[in-house]
Short mmCIF file of C-alpha atoms in Angstrom, two decimals:
data_model
loop_
_atom_site.label_atom_id
_atom_site.label_comp_id
_atom_site.label_asym_id
_atom_site.label_seq_id
_atom_site.Cartn_x
_atom_site.Cartn_y
_atom_site.Cartn_z
CA MET A 1147 -8.02 -88.23 34.65
CA THR A 1148 -6.24 -85.66 32.49
CA THR A 1149 -2.60 -87.13 32.48
CA GLN A 1150 -1.38 -87.17 28.69
CA ARG A 1151 -0.02 -90.53 27.85
CA ARG A 1152 3.76 -90.23 26.69
CA SER A 1153 4.40 -93.96 26.00
CA TYR A 1154 5.84 -93.45 22.56
CA GLU A 1155 7.61 -90.14 22.88
CA THR A 1156 11.37 -89.86 23.01
CA GLY A 1157 12.80 -91.05 26.22
CA HIS A 1158 9.69 -93.07 27.10
CA LYS A 1159 8.68 -96.59 26.52
CA PRO A 1160 5.26 -98.03 26.46
CA LYS A 1161 4.27 -100.24 29.54
CA CYS A 1162 1.36 -102.33 30.24
CA LEU A 1163 -0.22 -102.53 33.72
CA VAL A 1164 -1.11 -106.08 34.97
CA ILE A 1165 -2.91 -106.88 38.20
CA VAL A 1166 -1.70 -109.69 40.17
CA ASP A 1167 -4.45 -111.01 42.36
CA ASP A 1168 -5.53 -114.23 43.97
CA THR A 1169 -7.49 -115.42 40.79
CA ALA A 1170 -6.15 -118.61 38.99
CA GLU A 1171 -6.04 -116.68 35.75
CA TRP A 1172 -3.65 -113.81 36.73
CA ASP A 1173 -0.97 -115.87 34.85
CA ARG A 1174 -2.75 -115.36 31.45
CA ALA A 1175 -2.43 -111.56 31.68
CA VAL A 1176 1.20 -111.91 32.86
CA TYR A 1177 1.88 -114.16 30.01
CA TYR A 1178 0.17 -111.90 27.47
CA ALA A 1179 1.75 -108.61 28.77
CA SER A 1180 5.26 -110.16 28.97
CA ARG A 1181 5.04 -111.38 25.36
CA TRP A 1182 3.65 -108.09 24.29
CA ALA A 1183 6.56 -106.12 26.16
CA MET A 1184 9.24 -108.51 24.48
CA ARG A 1185 7.76 -107.87 20.94
CA VAL A 1186 7.48 -104.02 21.23
CA GLY A 1187 10.46 -103.25 23.56
CA GLY A 1188 8.08 -102.17 26.26
CA GLY A 1189 7.86 -102.81 29.93
CA VAL A 1190 5.41 -104.35 32.57
CA VAL A 1191 4.14 -102.83 35.73
CA MET A 1192 2.77 -105.36 38.09
CA LEU A 1193 0.13 -104.25 40.62
CA ARG A 1194 -1.04 -105.89 43.72
CA VAL A 1195 -3.81 -104.12 45.59
CA ILE A 1196 -4.17 -104.88 49.18
CA GLU A 1197 -7.82 -104.26 50.11
CA THR A 1198 -8.17 -102.62 53.43
CA GLU A 1199 -11.32 -102.71 55.40
CA ASP A 1200 -12.38 -100.19 57.94
CA GLN A 1201 -10.43 -101.12 61.12
CA ASN A 1202 -11.61 -100.64 64.74
CA GLN A 1203 -8.95 -98.39 66.73
CA GLN A 1204 -9.05 -100.68 69.54
CA TRP A 1205 -7.79 -103.48 67.27
CA LEU A 1206 -5.09 -101.45 65.87
CA GLY A 1207 -2.29 -103.93 67.02
CA VAL A 1208 -4.19 -106.66 65.24
CA ALA A 1209 -4.69 -104.38 62.14
CA ASP A 1210 -0.93 -103.77 61.98
CA ILE A 1211 -0.11 -107.50 61.90
CA MET A 1212 -2.69 -108.14 59.38
CA ARG A 1213 -1.29 -105.38 57.31
CA ALA A 1214 2.16 -106.85 57.51
CA GLU A 1215 1.04 -110.30 56.59
CA ALA A 1216 -1.00 -108.79 53.48
CA GLU A 1217 2.32 -106.96 52.42
CA GLU A 1218 4.28 -110.27 52.77
CA ASN A 1219 1.73 -112.05 50.78
CA ALA A 1220 1.67 -109.47 48.08
CA ASN A 1221 5.48 -109.48 47.79
CA ALA A 1222 5.39 -113.25 47.51
CA ALA A 1223 2.76 -112.97 44.64
CA LEU A 1224 4.73 -110.43 42.88
CA ASP A 1225 7.99 -112.48 43.19
CA ARG A 1226 5.99 -115.34 41.44
CA ALA A 1227 4.57 -113.12 38.81
CA ALA A 1228 7.83 -111.35 38.23
CA GLY A 1229 9.66 -114.82 37.82
CA ARG A 1230 7.13 -115.81 35.37
CA ALA A 1231 7.63 -112.58 33.28
CA ASN A 1232 11.30 -113.09 33.58
CA GLY A 1233 11.01 -116.46 32.21
CA ILE A 1234 8.70 -115.74 29.36
CA ALA A 1235 10.42 -112.59 28.04
CA ALA A 1236 13.69 -112.18 30.01
CA ILE A 1237 12.18 -108.79 31.33
CA THR A 1238 12.14 -107.52 34.95
CA PRO A 1239 8.88 -105.68 35.61
CA GLU A 1240 8.12 -102.90 37.99
CA ARG A 1241 6.46 -103.78 41.17
CA VAL A 1242 3.77 -101.70 42.93
CA ILE A 1243 1.76 -102.59 46.02
CA ARG A 1244 -1.03 -100.33 46.87
CA GLU A 1245 -3.74 -100.34 49.64
CA GLY A 1246 -7.31 -99.51 49.18
CA ASP A 1247 -10.18 -99.98 46.48
CA ALA A 1248 -8.75 -101.91 43.51
CA THR A 1249 -10.37 -99.55 40.91
CA GLU A 1250 -9.12 -96.53 42.57
CA GLN A 1251 -5.78 -97.79 42.91
CA ILE A 1252 -5.55 -98.90 39.25
CA LEU A 1253 -6.54 -95.51 38.21
CA ASP A 1254 -4.01 -93.81 40.49
CA VAL A 1255 -1.20 -95.92 39.17
CA ILE A 1256 -2.02 -95.15 35.58
CA ASP A 1257 -2.24 -91.45 36.47
CA GLN A 1258 1.00 -91.55 38.22
CA ASP A 1259 3.04 -93.29 35.30
CA VAL A 1260 2.57 -91.49 31.87
CA ASP A 1261 4.11 -94.42 29.91
CA ILE A 1262 1.52 -97.04 30.78
CA ALA A 1263 -0.49 -97.57 27.48
CA MET A 1264 -2.67 -100.29 28.27
CA LEU A 1265 -4.11 -102.40 31.40
CA VAL A 1266 -4.13 -106.14 30.70
CA LEU A 1267 -6.58 -108.25 32.68
CA ALA A 1268 -7.45 -111.95 32.37
CA ALA A 1269 -11.00 -113.39 32.58
CA ASN A 1270 -12.10 -116.33 34.54
CA PRO A 1271 -13.59 -118.79 31.92
CA GLY A 1272 -15.82 -120.47 34.34
CA PRO A 1273 -19.42 -120.14 35.30
CA GLU A 1274 -18.97 -117.84 38.20
CA GLY A 1275 -18.04 -114.87 35.92
CA PRO A 1276 -15.08 -113.04 34.59
CA GLY A 1277 -13.58 -111.96 37.98
CA PRO A 1278 -14.21 -109.24 40.48
CA ILE A 1279 -11.92 -106.63 39.07
CA ILE A 1280 -13.29 -107.08 35.47
CA ALA A 1281 -16.96 -107.11 36.83
CA THR A 1282 -16.25 -103.92 38.72
CA MET A 1283 -14.32 -102.14 35.91
CA ALA A 1284 -17.08 -103.06 33.30
CA LYS A 1285 -19.08 -100.26 34.84
CA THR A 1286 -16.37 -97.61 34.01
CA VAL A 1287 -14.56 -99.05 31.13
CA GLY A 1288 -16.27 -96.55 28.82
CA SER A 1289 -14.67 -93.75 30.41
CA PHE A 1290 -11.24 -95.50 31.05
CA PRO A 1291 -8.30 -93.32 30.31
CA ILE A 1292 -6.33 -96.25 28.53
CA PRO A 1293 -7.22 -99.41 26.40
CA VAL A 1294 -8.19 -102.39 28.58
CA ILE A 1295 -7.16 -105.82 27.19
CA ILE A 1296 -9.08 -108.79 28.47
CA VAL A 1297 -7.31 -112.13 27.85
CA PRO A 1298 -9.67 -115.14 28.14
CA GLY A 1299 -8.27 -117.19 31.00
CA ASP A 1300 -8.54 -120.40 29.05
CA LEU A 1301 -5.98 -119.52 26.35
CA SER A 1302 -2.90 -121.72 26.18
CA ASP A 1303 0.55 -120.20 25.88
CA ALA A 1304 0.55 -121.13 22.21
CA ASP A 1305 -2.68 -119.43 21.66
CA ILE A 1306 -1.42 -116.25 23.42
CA ASP A 1307 1.91 -116.41 21.49
CA GLY A 1308 -0.19 -116.16 18.31
CA LEU A 1309 -2.03 -113.07 19.55
CA SER A 1310 0.93 -111.13 21.23
#
């Protein structure tokens, strides 16, 4: 990725990218990102990735129905997350829905928006590990194009207030 970040140049504002998925801890990332945006006068971009699997052509009608249901669920999840962000910081986040591999889609969204200055993820505090996106991204974080903030999933609102 060679796109130059422009977050702090005249006419731009810094944004953080938050992934809204089906994990229990997505709220911690949204809370942190919203507080950060409020404090720096920035924005939040919320991404929901619909993971598609290879679909057999003979089941194309079923695949279309599944895709429509996935988009409906994605919009509902983004509605909840946007409502949460608005309640925290009186902001209206940008919403993006993508299909495909989560890591590829995250990188593409970052590449397309030169104002995204950081990626905010939340980690599952349980014994099953930090979560699928963090586990996958850990392999590429050393060459990632922007800073990655990982919020522990068991931090309270008050804890995050002190950090953001």
